[in-house]
């Protein structure tokens, strides 16, 4: 099927994206996402720095990590922003919509 | 507004995500995304390797890069997959829907 030619606006499955944009330490959306280059796992900058001060490994795969290995992963910050702004717009639409008639 | 308490399923703005998940060299979705750790820019593995064989810098910000700096950015591959599967589902729904009545 020629998906690439699909003319429809395409909402993402929110649950998947939600999962992919969350930090495995705090389970909230990434806040200043950093990548561990040796294993490709991502966390909030603060979350992983706190963790590393206690144990110098990736909390997911246990590869050895030091704080100086961490690098910003800004594409994830941009995706979190884009996700939250779409979310906010949709909620505002819902809040602005007239209330459904009360049941008799 | 308490967005975090929003009970709605939340589609992403497709255009934004589309942009964020595309390689700046081939403009297609990332295929084996790699990050340049020193500048946080991402490209398809093949695209950036070809580029680096010609010029050893990031095509976006011109920071010096060698092939050995590149690291996989698997979260982006997962997001591309998630985006494309949502896309495919939606298109299938549209194709399966009964055709609108022909104009008289
Ligand atoms: Zn976190
Ligand atoms: Zn890891
Ligand atoms: Zn590419
Ligand atoms: Zn760059």
PDB file of C-alpha atoms and ligand atoms in Angstrom:
ATOM      1  CA  UNK A   1       0.000   0.000   0.000  1.00  0.00           C
ATOM      2  CA  UNK A   2       1.507   3.339  -0.991  1.00  0.00           C
ATOM      3  CA  UNK A   3       1.605   4.860   2.479  1.00  0.00           C
ATOM      4  CA  UNK A   4       4.019   7.532   1.338  1.00  0.00           C
ATOM      5  CA  UNK A   5       1.271   8.889  -0.893  1.00  0.00           C
ATOM      6  CA  UNK A   6      -1.276   9.096   1.920  1.00  0.00           C
ATOM      7  CA  UNK A   7      -2.999  12.469   1.707  1.00  0.00           C
ATOM      8  CA  UNK A   8      -4.454  12.345   5.225  1.00  0.00           C
ATOM      9  CA  UNK A   9      -3.299  14.352   8.222  1.00  0.00           C
ATOM     10  CA  UNK A  10      -1.725  11.736  10.443  1.00  0.00           C
ATOM     11  CA  UNK A  11      -2.129  11.756  14.217  1.00  0.00           C
ATOM     12  CA  UNK A  12       0.394   9.642  16.062  1.00  0.00           C
ATOM     13  CA  UNK A  13      -0.645   6.895  18.374  1.00  0.00           C
ATOM     14  CA  UNK A  14      -0.338   8.910  21.578  1.00  0.00           C
ATOM     15  CA  UNK A  15       0.518   6.034  23.860  1.00  0.00           C
ATOM     16  CA  UNK A  16       3.563   4.925  21.896  1.00  0.00           C
ATOM     17  CA  UNK A  17       4.986   8.389  21.618  1.00  0.00           C
ATOM     18  CA  UNK A  18       4.211   9.067  25.227  1.00  0.00           C
ATOM     19  CA  UNK A  19       6.276   6.025  26.185  1.00  0.00           C
ATOM     20  CA  UNK A  20       9.144   6.900  23.873  1.00  0.00           C
ATOM     21  CA  UNK A  21       9.425  10.443  25.200  1.00  0.00           C
ATOM     22  CA  UNK A  22       9.570   9.504  28.881  1.00  0.00           C
ATOM     23  CA  UNK A  23      12.643   9.185  31.078  1.00  0.00           C
ATOM     24  CA  UNK A  24      13.196   5.698  32.496  1.00  0.00           C
ATOM     25  CA  UNK A  25      14.189   7.142  35.869  1.00  0.00           C
ATOM     26  CA  UNK A  26      11.419   9.670  36.693  1.00  0.00           C
ATOM     27  CA  UNK A  27       8.856   8.380  34.112  1.00  0.00           C
ATOM     28  CA  UNK A  28       8.023  11.973  33.244  1.00  0.00           C
ATOM     29  CA  UNK A  29       8.732  13.539  29.824  1.00  0.00           C
ATOM     30  CA  UNK A  30      12.409  14.180  29.176  1.00  0.00           C
ATOM     31  CA  UNK A  31      13.599  17.422  30.727  1.00  0.00           C
ATOM     32  CA  UNK A  32      16.873  18.306  28.969  1.00  0.00           C
ATOM     33  CA  UNK A  33      17.332  14.892  27.371  1.00  0.00           C
ATOM     34  CA  UNK A  34      20.829  13.439  27.406  1.00  0.00           C
ATOM     35  CA  UNK A  35      22.030  10.345  25.578  1.00  0.00           C
ATOM     36  CA  UNK A  36      24.559   7.817  26.809  1.00  0.00           C
ATOM     37  CA  UNK A  37      26.502   7.462  23.543  1.00  0.00           C
ATOM     38  CA  UNK A  38      27.809   3.965  24.255  1.00  0.00           C
ATOM     39  CA  UNK A  39      24.325   2.368  24.650  1.00  0.00           C
ATOM     40  CA  UNK A  40      21.918   4.929  23.089  1.00  0.00           C
ATOM     41  CA  UNK A  41      19.728   5.151  26.217  1.00  0.00           C
ATOM     42  CA  UNK A  42      18.282   8.553  27.148  1.00  0.00           C
ATOM     43  CA  UNK A  43      17.356  10.223  30.446  1.00  0.00           C
ATOM     44  CA  UNK A  44      16.686  13.669  31.867  1.00  0.00           C
ATOM     45  CA  UNK A  45      19.964  15.409  32.499  1.00  0.00           C
ATOM     46  CA  UNK A  46      19.288  15.794  36.230  1.00  0.00           C
ATOM     47  CA  UNK A  47      17.897  12.266  36.706  1.00  0.00           C
ATOM     48  CA  UNK A  48      20.901  10.498  35.207  1.00  0.00           C
ATOM     49  CA  UNK A  49      23.437  12.783  36.908  1.00  0.00           C
ATOM     50  CA  UNK A  50      21.890  12.038  40.297  1.00  0.00           C
ATOM     51  CA  UNK A  51      21.892   8.328  39.488  1.00  0.00           C
ATOM     52  CA  UNK A  52      25.537   8.354  38.332  1.00  0.00           C
ATOM     53  CA  UNK A  53      26.653  10.008  41.548  1.00  0.00           C
ATOM     54  CA  UNK A  54      25.411   6.844  43.220  1.00  0.00           C
ATOM     55  CA  UNK A  55      26.235   4.169  40.641  1.00  0.00           C
ATOM     56  CA  UNK A  56      28.367   4.699  37.509  1.00  0.00           C
ATOM     57  CA  UNK A  57      26.300   2.674  35.056  1.00  0.00           C
ATOM     58  CA  UNK A  58      23.267   2.979  32.779  1.00  0.00           C
ATOM     59  CA  UNK A  59      20.159   2.164  34.873  1.00  0.00           C
ATOM     60  CA  UNK A  60      18.647   0.278  31.917  1.00  0.00           C
ATOM     61  CA  UNK A  61      21.471  -1.829  30.485  1.00  0.00           C
ATOM     62  CA  UNK A  62      24.203  -1.508  33.147  1.00  0.00           C
ATOM     63  CA  UNK A  63      26.966  -0.412  30.743  1.00  0.00           C
ATOM     64  CA  UNK A  64      29.678   1.567  32.581  1.00  0.00           C
ATOM     65  CA  UNK A  65      29.043   5.335  32.291  1.00  0.00           C
ATOM     66  CA  UNK A  66      30.685   8.423  33.690  1.00  0.00           C
ATOM     67  CA  UNK A  67      29.128  11.874  33.758  1.00  0.00           C
ATOM     68  CA  UNK A  68      31.550  13.119  31.100  1.00  0.00           C
ATOM     69  CA  UNK A  69      30.119  10.591  28.602  1.00  0.00           C
ATOM     70  CA  UNK A  70      26.673  12.267  28.598  1.00  0.00           C
ATOM     71  CA  UNK A  71      25.656  14.328  25.569  1.00  0.00           C
ATOM     72  CA  UNK A  72      22.561  16.433  24.914  1.00  0.00           C
ATOM     73  CA  UNK A  73      19.936  14.803  22.673  1.00  0.00           C
ATOM     74  CA  UNK A  74      18.094  17.948  21.607  1.00  0.00           C
ATOM     75  CA  UNK A  75      15.884  16.258  19.022  1.00  0.00           C
ATOM     76  CA  UNK A  76      14.067  14.600  21.945  1.00  0.00           C
ATOM     77  CA  UNK A  77      13.546  17.958  23.699  1.00  0.00           C
ATOM     78  CA  UNK A  78      12.027  19.310  20.469  1.00  0.00           C
ATOM     79  CA  UNK A  79       9.749  16.276  20.156  1.00  0.00           C
ATOM     80  CA  UNK A  80       8.578  16.668  23.781  1.00  0.00           C
ATOM     81  CA  UNK A  81       7.779  20.331  23.085  1.00  0.00           C
ATOM     82  CA  UNK A  82       5.882  19.450  19.912  1.00  0.00           C
ATOM     83  CA  UNK A  83       3.955  16.698  21.721  1.00  0.00           C
ATOM     84  CA  UNK A  84       2.984  18.938  24.620  1.00  0.00           C
ATOM     85  CA  UNK A  85       1.886  21.798  22.420  1.00  0.00           C
ATOM     86  CA  UNK A  86      -0.391  19.509  20.390  1.00  0.00           C
ATOM     87  CA  UNK A  87      -1.749  18.150  23.661  1.00  0.00           C
ATOM     88  CA  UNK A  88      -2.419  21.614  25.019  1.00  0.00           C
ATOM     89  CA  UNK A  89      -4.230  22.714  21.844  1.00  0.00           C
ATOM     90  CA  UNK A  90      -6.457  19.672  21.901  1.00  0.00           C
ATOM     91  CA  UNK A  91      -7.355  20.126  25.556  1.00  0.00           C
ATOM     92  CA  UNK A  92      -8.140  23.791  24.968  1.00  0.00           C
ATOM     93  CA  UNK A  93     -10.471  22.817  22.128  1.00  0.00           C
ATOM     94  CA  UNK A  94     -12.222  20.374  24.435  1.00  0.00           C
ATOM     95  CA  UNK A  95     -12.529  22.956  27.222  1.00  0.00           C
ATOM     96  CA  UNK A  96     -13.842  25.612  24.818  1.00  0.00           C
ATOM     97  CA  UNK A  97     -16.465  23.315  23.301  1.00  0.00           C
ATOM     98  CA  UNK A  98     -20.047  23.886  24.531  1.00  0.00           C
ATOM     99  CA  UNK A  99     -20.980  21.473  27.314  1.00  0.00           C
ATOM    100  CA  UNK A 100     -23.185  18.560  26.234  1.00  0.00           C
ATOM    101  CA  UNK A 101     -26.860  19.000  27.259  1.00  0.00           C
ATOM    102  CA  UNK A 102     -27.575  17.793  30.788  1.00  0.00           C
ATOM    103  CA  UNK A 103     -29.494  14.479  30.953  1.00  0.00           C
ATOM    104  CA  UNK A 104     -33.249  15.037  31.520  1.00  0.00           C
TER     105      UNK A 104
ATOM    106  CA  UNK B   1      -4.668  24.738  32.667  1.00  0.00           C
ATOM    107  CA  UNK B   2      -3.977  21.284  34.051  1.00  0.00           C
ATOM    108  CA  UNK B   3      -2.782  19.699  30.823  1.00  0.00           C
ATOM    109  CA  UNK B   4      -1.287  16.794  32.686  1.00  0.00           C
ATOM    110  CA  UNK B   5      -4.803  15.797  33.755  1.00  0.00           C
ATOM    111  CA  UNK B   6      -6.167  15.850  30.209  1.00  0.00           C
ATOM    112  CA  UNK B   7      -8.200  12.662  29.714  1.00  0.00           C
ATOM    113  CA  UNK B   8      -8.228  12.894  25.913  1.00  0.00           C
ATOM    114  CA  UNK B   9      -6.311  10.715  23.501  1.00  0.00           C
ATOM    115  CA  UNK B  10      -3.820  13.162  22.034  1.00  0.00           C
ATOM    116  CA  UNK B  11      -2.810  13.092  18.386  1.00  0.00           C
ATOM    117  CA  UNK B  12       0.414  14.895  17.587  1.00  0.00           C
ATOM    118  CA  UNK B  13       0.590  17.687  15.121  1.00  0.00           C
ATOM    119  CA  UNK B  14       1.826  15.591  12.199  1.00  0.00           C
ATOM    120  CA  UNK B  15       3.759  18.329  10.420  1.00  0.00           C
ATOM    121  CA  UNK B  16       5.992  19.141  13.373  1.00  0.00           C
ATOM    122  CA  UNK B  17       6.831  15.556  14.088  1.00  0.00           C
ATOM    123  CA  UNK B  18       7.342  14.884  10.432  1.00  0.00           C
ATOM    124  CA  UNK B  19       9.942  17.651  10.334  1.00  0.00           C
ATOM    125  CA  UNK B  20      11.660  16.532  13.502  1.00  0.00           C
ATOM    126  CA  UNK B  21      12.006  12.949  12.300  1.00  0.00           C
ATOM    127  CA  UNK B  22      13.576  13.777   8.947  1.00  0.00           C
ATOM    128  CA  UNK B  23      17.248  13.708   8.017  1.00  0.00           C
ATOM    129  CA  UNK B  24      18.671  17.074   6.963  1.00  0.00           C
ATOM    130  CA  UNK B  25      20.648  15.453   4.156  1.00  0.00           C
ATOM    131  CA  UNK B  26      18.111  13.233   2.324  1.00  0.00           C
ATOM    132  CA  UNK B  27      14.938  14.859   3.827  1.00  0.00           C
ATOM    133  CA  UNK B  28      13.442  11.398   4.257  1.00  0.00           C
ATOM    134  CA  UNK B  29      12.683   9.852   7.669  1.00  0.00           C
ATOM    135  CA  UNK B  30      15.781   8.799   9.592  1.00  0.00           C
ATOM    136  CA  UNK B  31      17.077   5.425   8.509  1.00  0.00           C
ATOM    137  CA  UNK B  32      19.369   4.207  11.307  1.00  0.00           C
ATOM    138  CA  UNK B  33      19.595   7.572  13.032  1.00  0.00           C
ATOM    139  CA  UNK B  34      23.007   8.618  14.300  1.00  0.00           C
ATOM    140  CA  UNK B  35      23.814  11.588  16.503  1.00  0.00           C
ATOM    141  CA  UNK B  36      26.886  13.788  16.333  1.00  0.00           C
ATOM    142  CA  UNK B  37      27.542  13.991  20.069  1.00  0.00           C
ATOM    143  CA  UNK B  38      29.402  17.294  19.965  1.00  0.00           C
ATOM    144  CA  UNK B  39      26.496  19.262  18.377  1.00  0.00           C
ATOM    145  CA  UNK B  40      23.415  17.028  18.909  1.00  0.00           C
ATOM    146  CA  UNK B  41      22.516  16.985  15.188  1.00  0.00           C
ATOM    147  CA  UNK B  42      21.119  13.749  13.724  1.00  0.00           C
ATOM    148  CA  UNK B  43      21.271  12.151  10.269  1.00  0.00           C
ATOM    149  CA  UNK B  44      20.769   8.767   8.639  1.00  0.00           C
ATOM    150  CA  UNK B  45      23.840   6.660   9.190  1.00  0.00           C
ATOM    151  CA  UNK B  46      24.516   6.278   5.476  1.00  0.00           C
ATOM    152  CA  UNK B  47      23.819   9.922   4.599  1.00  0.00           C
ATOM    153  CA  UNK B  48      26.245  11.372   7.121  1.00  0.00           C
ATOM    154  CA  UNK B  49      28.941   8.763   6.415  1.00  0.00           C
ATOM    155  CA  UNK B  50      28.839   9.631   2.711  1.00  0.00           C
ATOM    156  CA  UNK B  51      28.959  13.321   3.545  1.00  0.00           C
ATOM    157  CA  UNK B  52      31.906  12.906   5.943  1.00  0.00           C
ATOM    158  CA  UNK B  53      33.924  11.067   3.302  1.00  0.00           C
ATOM    159  CA  UNK B  54      33.761  14.317   1.358  1.00  0.00           C
ATOM    160  CA  UNK B  55      33.872  16.941   4.129  1.00  0.00           C
ATOM    161  CA  UNK B  56      34.644  16.229   7.810  1.00  0.00           C
ATOM    162  CA  UNK B  57      32.079  18.524   9.387  1.00  0.00           C
ATOM    163  CA  UNK B  58      28.411  18.614  10.409  1.00  0.00           C
ATOM    164  CA  UNK B  59      26.380  19.739   7.360  1.00  0.00           C
ATOM    165  CA  UNK B  60      24.116  21.843   9.607  1.00  0.00           C
ATOM    166  CA  UNK B  61      26.450  23.646  12.013  1.00  0.00           C
ATOM    167  CA  UNK B  62      29.917  22.962  10.503  1.00  0.00           C
ATOM    168  CA  UNK B  63      31.471  21.604  13.724  1.00  0.00           C
ATOM    169  CA  UNK B  64      34.422  19.284  12.946  1.00  0.00           C
ATOM    170  CA  UNK B  65      33.303  15.622  12.907  1.00  0.00           C
ATOM    171  CA  UNK B  66      34.984  12.339  12.133  1.00  0.00           C
ATOM    172  CA  UNK B  67      33.167   9.087  11.419  1.00  0.00           C
ATOM    173  CA  UNK B  68      34.299   7.637  14.758  1.00  0.00           C
ATOM    174  CA  UNK B  69      32.354  10.362  16.615  1.00  0.00           C
ATOM    175  CA  UNK B  70      28.982   9.087  15.335  1.00  0.00           C
ATOM    176  CA  UNK B  71      26.705   7.219  17.745  1.00  0.00           C
ATOM    177  CA  UNK B  72      23.369   5.490  17.192  1.00  0.00           C
ATOM    178  CA  UNK B  73      20.310   7.460  18.360  1.00  0.00           C
ATOM    179  CA  UNK B  74      17.854   4.567  18.611  1.00  0.00           C
ATOM    180  CA  UNK B  75      15.068   6.554  20.260  1.00  0.00           C
ATOM    181  CA  UNK B  76      14.648   8.349  16.920  1.00  0.00           C
ATOM    182  CA  UNK B  77      14.416   5.048  15.020  1.00  0.00           C
ATOM    183  CA  UNK B  78      11.681   3.944  17.445  1.00  0.00           C
ATOM    184  CA  UNK B  79       9.818   7.211  16.982  1.00  0.00           C
ATOM    185  CA  UNK B  80       9.999   6.883  13.174  1.00  0.00           C
ATOM    186  CA  UNK B  81       8.582   3.359  13.465  1.00  0.00           C
ATOM    187  CA  UNK B  82       5.784   4.510  15.763  1.00  0.00           C
ATOM    188  CA  UNK B  83       4.967   7.416  13.443  1.00  0.00           C
ATOM    189  CA  UNK B  84       4.868   5.242  10.342  1.00  0.00           C
ATOM    190  CA  UNK B  85       2.715   2.565  11.948  1.00  0.00           C
ATOM    191  CA  UNK B  86       0.143   5.135  13.076  1.00  0.00           C
ATOM    192  CA  UNK B  87       0.230   6.545   9.563  1.00  0.00           C
ATOM    193  CA  UNK B  88      -0.325   3.148   8.001  1.00  0.00           C
ATOM    194  CA  UNK B  89      -3.254   2.331  10.316  1.00  0.00           C
ATOM    195  CA  UNK B  90      -4.960   5.582   9.504  1.00  0.00           C
ATOM    196  CA  UNK B  91      -4.532   5.112   5.768  1.00  0.00           C
ATOM    197  CA  UNK B  92      -5.883   1.569   6.007  1.00  0.00           C
ATOM    198  CA  UNK B  93      -8.958   2.864   7.822  1.00  0.00           C
ATOM    199  CA  UNK B  94      -9.484   5.397   5.043  1.00  0.00           C
ATOM    200  CA  UNK B  95      -9.058   2.763   2.314  1.00  0.00           C
ATOM    201  CA  UNK B  96     -11.412   0.331   4.058  1.00  0.00           C
ATOM    202  CA  UNK B  97     -14.149   2.923   4.533  1.00  0.00           C
ATOM    203  CA  UNK B  98     -17.080   2.630   2.081  1.00  0.00           C
ATOM    204  CA  UNK B  99     -16.637   4.977  -0.868  1.00  0.00           C
ATOM    205  CA  UNK B 100     -18.811   8.107  -0.773  1.00  0.00           C
ATOM    206  CA  UNK B 101     -21.805   7.907  -3.147  1.00  0.00           C
ATOM    207  CA  UNK B 102     -20.950   8.965  -6.694  1.00  0.00           C
ATOM    208  CA  UNK B 103     -22.338  12.370  -7.693  1.00  0.00           C
ATOM    209  CA  UNK B 104     -25.551  11.978  -9.744  1.00  0.00           C
TER     210      UNK B 104
HETATM  211 ZN1  LIG C   1      13.861  11.953  34.344  1.00  0.00          ZN
HETATM  212 ZN1  LIG C   2      22.005   1.840  28.524  1.00  0.00          ZN
HETATM  213 ZN1  LIG C   3      19.248  10.736   5.358  1.00  0.00          ZN
HETATM  214 ZN1  LIG C   4      25.820  19.944  13.949  1.00  0.00          ZN
END
